[in-house]
Amino acid sequence: MKQKIIVIGSGFGGLGAAIRLAAAGHDVELFEKRDKLGGRAYVYEINGFKFDGGPTVITAPFMFDDLWAVAGRKREDYFEMVPCDPFYRIFDWNKRAFDYNDDAAFILSQIEQWNPADKDGYQRFMGTTKAIFQKGFVELADKPFLSIMDMLKVAPDLIKMQSYLSVYKYVSQFIQDDFLRRCFSFHPLLIGGNPFDAPSIYAMIHYLERAWGIHYAIGGTGAVVNAMGRLFEELGGKVHLSTEVDEILIEQKRAAGIRTRDGQIYQADSVVCNADVGFTYDKLIRKDNQSLYARAKMSLMKYSMSLFVIYFGTKKQYRDHGLAHHNIILSERYKALLSDIFNRKALSQDFSLYLHMPTLTDPSIAPPGCEAFYVLSPVPHLGSGVDWTIAAKPYRDAIMQFLEDNYLPDLQANIIAEHYIDPLHFQGELNSRMGSAFSVQPVLTQSAWFRPHNRSEDFDNLYFVGAGTHPGAGLPGVLSSSIIVQDLIGPAAEPSHRQPVDPGLSIATGD
Ligand SMILES: Cc1cc2nc3c(=O)[nH]c(=O)nc-3n(C[C@H](O)[C@H](O)[C@H](O)COP(=O)(O)OP(=O)(O)OC[C@H]3O[C@@H](n4cnc5c(N)ncnc54)[C@H](O)[C@@H]3O)c2cc1C
């Protein structure tokens, strides 16, 4: 039955749900607080540079193809994706680099340079990740976990796959070299998890990378957001930008609609909320409408770390400086630094960085002869008590000086565009509880049924999509949540992506 549906928030989860529901024939209106679509994928345009604010790595390109297929269109007609090679260049604290891509022989040759004895272990590790991917992604990521029974049904498989181990511990069973262990276990950080706490099921991210590659959208991730906005409007969807929702209206235990900041009321048959789920329970639903259970569950949730991100453009190019499109620069301290960020909630002097250099692949996002970058440092969320109005500038200076001294000579004299964000941005601009960059932390006790559900426990017609719900953060995760919500509202999606065509990954040998 055709419904009037309101979607709150235009992150990838919100946009994905809005497109799917509009394609299914519903009348969908989307309300976004900011002046542009995209949520964490907001684009900053400064002095001729286009900086993607958030996601830069596309790991499951087939999910975008599926979204366009659902709408009866071809993704290729809207934006172009190109593969990145290497996937990542990972530097140790002595600036020695390890590259990997989708070529087994190449990866083994890289491992050979660090610790030849780990070649065999890497192949055994890869051999186990396919089964983890099949269970964790293909079978579970786009299924709702609304009842404890759903959880109990999968528990034996989770135990069989050693999901009780952390990703780091899981990888360490196969790989001896400490730096290589880091290279094959850092992936939970991409979705807000600590490799020492996140369940080993996230080892599937490496399988996903190897099987389908890492892609970049020409024009930046912002080009994907624009394409999704265009697709939604072509399907008859209506977008309200710069329109913050103040309250989800509840009548007789059902979501009746929303009230926006300017006092307007919009009614709906169903509401899909892409705003941070912790913030939603805190601010958008009146407490006297919430059950004690929901309030208690939300108040006990642990939130992932935050990020400090500096977007900068230089008037000169930094080719031949040994950098790749995606660079990870690891601090010598790994476990202790992660513990500072996730457990002690202390801002350390040292940092591990992700350095994005998209102009290597796509010069169109910077003025001619210039280079665009962003550098990201994981930092504790606002539970740390750090006063970022004071700490931000010295932290920025320390990171830029480090880059200038080690990777980008004369950097600061060449910057012609710059902007930075800190945990206060995630809290104030993106309405994220604790200023977390990835919402609810991915640990076993906050996964699947234990995570905030995709349908509210309190109100049958209130749905949640996005990083804080099942299955979790990252583009594949939040797009999966939009499939779940389409299935729950109906009519259910054709399950095309659930059996993504595996490109026949060669893992056991170097050929
Ligand atoms: C710096 C950074 C880099 C990342 N890199 C990658 C990457 O390379 N690859 C990857 O897969 N993932 C990456 N991630 C994670 C990924 O970007 C996120 O998990 C994902 O984009 C979150 O999508 P979402 O659907 O949860 O919505 P969000 O992006 O969180 O958007 C929610 C939207 O809701 C809006 N909103 C909130 N409250 C209201 C309200 N009351 N009224 C109206 N609107 C409201 C917000 O303004 C926002 O636009 C990265 C994240 C960050 C922060």
Coordinates of C-alpha atoms and ligand atoms in Angstrom, one line a residue, residues 7-16 30-42 52-60 88 189-192 215 221 240 242-247 258-261 273-276 279-280 283-284 306-309 311 326 354 374 376 421 425-426 429-432 436-439 465-469 472-479 481, ligand 1:
V7 CA 13.0 10.6 6.0
I8 CA 15.0 12.7 8.5
G9 CA 18.6 13.2 7.4
S10 CA 20.4 12.8 4.1
G11 CA 23.4 10.6 4.9
F12 CA 24.0 7.6 2.7
G13 CA 21.6 5.6 4.9
G14 CA 18.8 8.3 4.5
L15 CA 19.4 8.8 0.8
G16 CA 19.5 5.1 0.2
L30 CA 13.4 14.1 3.0
F31 CA 14.3 16.7 5.6
E32 CA 18.0 17.7 6.0
K33 CA 19.3 20.1 8.6
R34 CA 22.3 21.2 6.6
D35 CA 22.3 23.2 3.3
K36 CA 23.6 20.2 1.3
L37 CA 22.9 16.5 1.1
G38 CA 25.3 13.9 2.2
G39 CA 25.7 14.0 6.0
R40 CA 29.2 13.0 6.8
A41 CA 29.9 13.1 3.0
Y42 CA 29.3 16.9 2.9
D52 CA 35.1 15.4 0.4
G53 CA 34.3 15.9 4.0
G54 CA 34.0 12.2 5.0
P55 CA 34.0 8.9 3.1
T56 CA 36.6 8.5 0.4
V57 CA 36.9 4.7 0.1
I58 CA 34.2 2.8 -1.8
T59 CA 34.4 -0.9 -1.0
A60 CA 31.2 -2.4 -2.2
Y88 CA 46.4 1.7 0.6
L189 CA 38.9 1.9 12.4
L190 CA 37.2 2.6 9.1
I191 CA 33.9 2.1 10.8
G192 CA 34.6 3.4 14.3
H215 CA 36.9 2.5 -5.8
T221 CA 32.2 11.1 -3.1
H240 CA 13.9 20.1 2.1
S242 CA 18.3 23.6 5.8
T243 CA 15.3 22.2 7.6
E244 CA 16.0 20.8 11.0
V245 CA 13.5 18.4 12.5
D246 CA 12.8 19.3 16.2
E247 CA 10.5 16.5 17.1
I258 CA 7.4 15.6 12.4
R259 CA 7.7 19.2 13.6
T260 CA 10.5 21.2 12.1
R261 CA 12.4 24.0 13.8
C273 CA 15.1 8.5 10.9
N274 CA 18.7 8.8 9.7
A275 CA 19.7 11.3 12.4
D276 CA 22.1 9.7 14.9
F279 CA 20.6 12.0 19.5
T280 CA 17.1 10.9 18.3
K283 CA 16.3 15.1 21.6
L284 CA 13.7 14.2 19.0
S306 CA 35.7 10.9 17.1
L307 CA 38.0 12.4 14.4
F308 CA 40.0 15.5 13.8
V309 CA 40.1 16.1 10.0
Y311 CA 41.2 19.6 4.6
H326 CA 45.1 6.4 0.2
Y354 CA 45.0 8.7 7.2
Y374 CA 42.7 15.6 3.8
L376 CA 42.4 12.5 9.5
I421 CA 36.7 19.8 11.9
H425 CA 31.6 19.6 14.7
F426 CA 30.2 16.0 14.9
E429 CA 26.7 20.2 13.1
L430 CA 25.9 16.5 12.7
N431 CA 23.9 16.0 15.9
S432 CA 26.0 13.1 16.9
S436 CA 31.3 10.5 17.8
A437 CA 32.2 10.1 14.2
F438 CA 30.7 6.7 13.7
S439 CA 27.9 6.6 16.3
V465 CA 18.8 3.8 9.1
G466 CA 22.5 4.8 9.3
A467 CA 25.6 4.2 11.3
G468 CA 24.1 3.8 14.8
T469 CA 21.7 0.9 13.7
G472 CA 26.7 -0.3 11.4
A473 CA 28.9 2.5 10.0
G474 CA 30.6 2.7 6.6
L475 CA 28.9 3.0 3.2
P476 CA 28.2 -0.7 2.8
G477 CA 26.7 -0.8 6.3
V478 CA 24.4 2.2 6.1
L479 CA 23.3 1.2 2.6
S481 CA 20.3 -0.6 6.7
Ligands
LIG1 C1 35.9 11.6 8.1 C2 35.2 10.3 7.8 C3 35.7 9.5 6.8 C4 35.0 8.3 6.5 N1 35.5 7.5 5.5 C5 34.8 6.4 5.1 C6 35.2 5.7 3.9 O1 36.2 6.1 3.3 N2 34.4 4.7 3.5 C7 33.3 4.3 4.2 O2 32.6 3.4 3.8 N3 32.9 5.0 5.3 C8 33.6 6.0 5.8 N4 33.2 6.8 6.9 C9 32.0 6.3 7.5 C10 30.7 6.8 6.7 O3 31.0 8.0 6.1 C11 29.5 6.9 7.6 O4 29.3 5.7 8.4 C12 28.3 7.1 6.8 O5 28.4 8.1 5.8 C13 27.2 7.6 7.8 O6 26.0 7.7 7.1 P1 24.6 7.8 7.8 O7 23.5 7.2 6.9 O8 24.7 7.2 9.2 O9 24.3 9.4 7.9 P2 25.1 10.6 8.3 O10 26.2 10.8 7.3 O11 25.5 10.6 9.7 O12 24.0 11.7 8.1 C14 23.0 12.0 8.9 C15 22.3 13.3 8.5 O13 21.2 13.5 9.3 C16 21.1 15.0 9.4 N5 20.4 15.3 10.6 C17 20.7 15.0 11.9 N6 19.8 15.5 12.8 C18 18.8 16.0 12.0 C19 17.6 16.7 12.3 N7 17.1 16.8 13.5 N8 16.8 17.2 11.2 C20 17.3 17.0 9.9 N9 18.4 16.4 9.6 C21 19.2 15.9 10.6 C22 22.6 15.4 9.5 O14 22.7 16.8 9.2 C23 23.2 14.5 8.5 O15 23.2 15.1 7.2 C24 33.8 7.9 7.2 C25 33.3 8.8 8.2 C26 34.0 10.0 8.5 C27 33.4 10.9 9.5

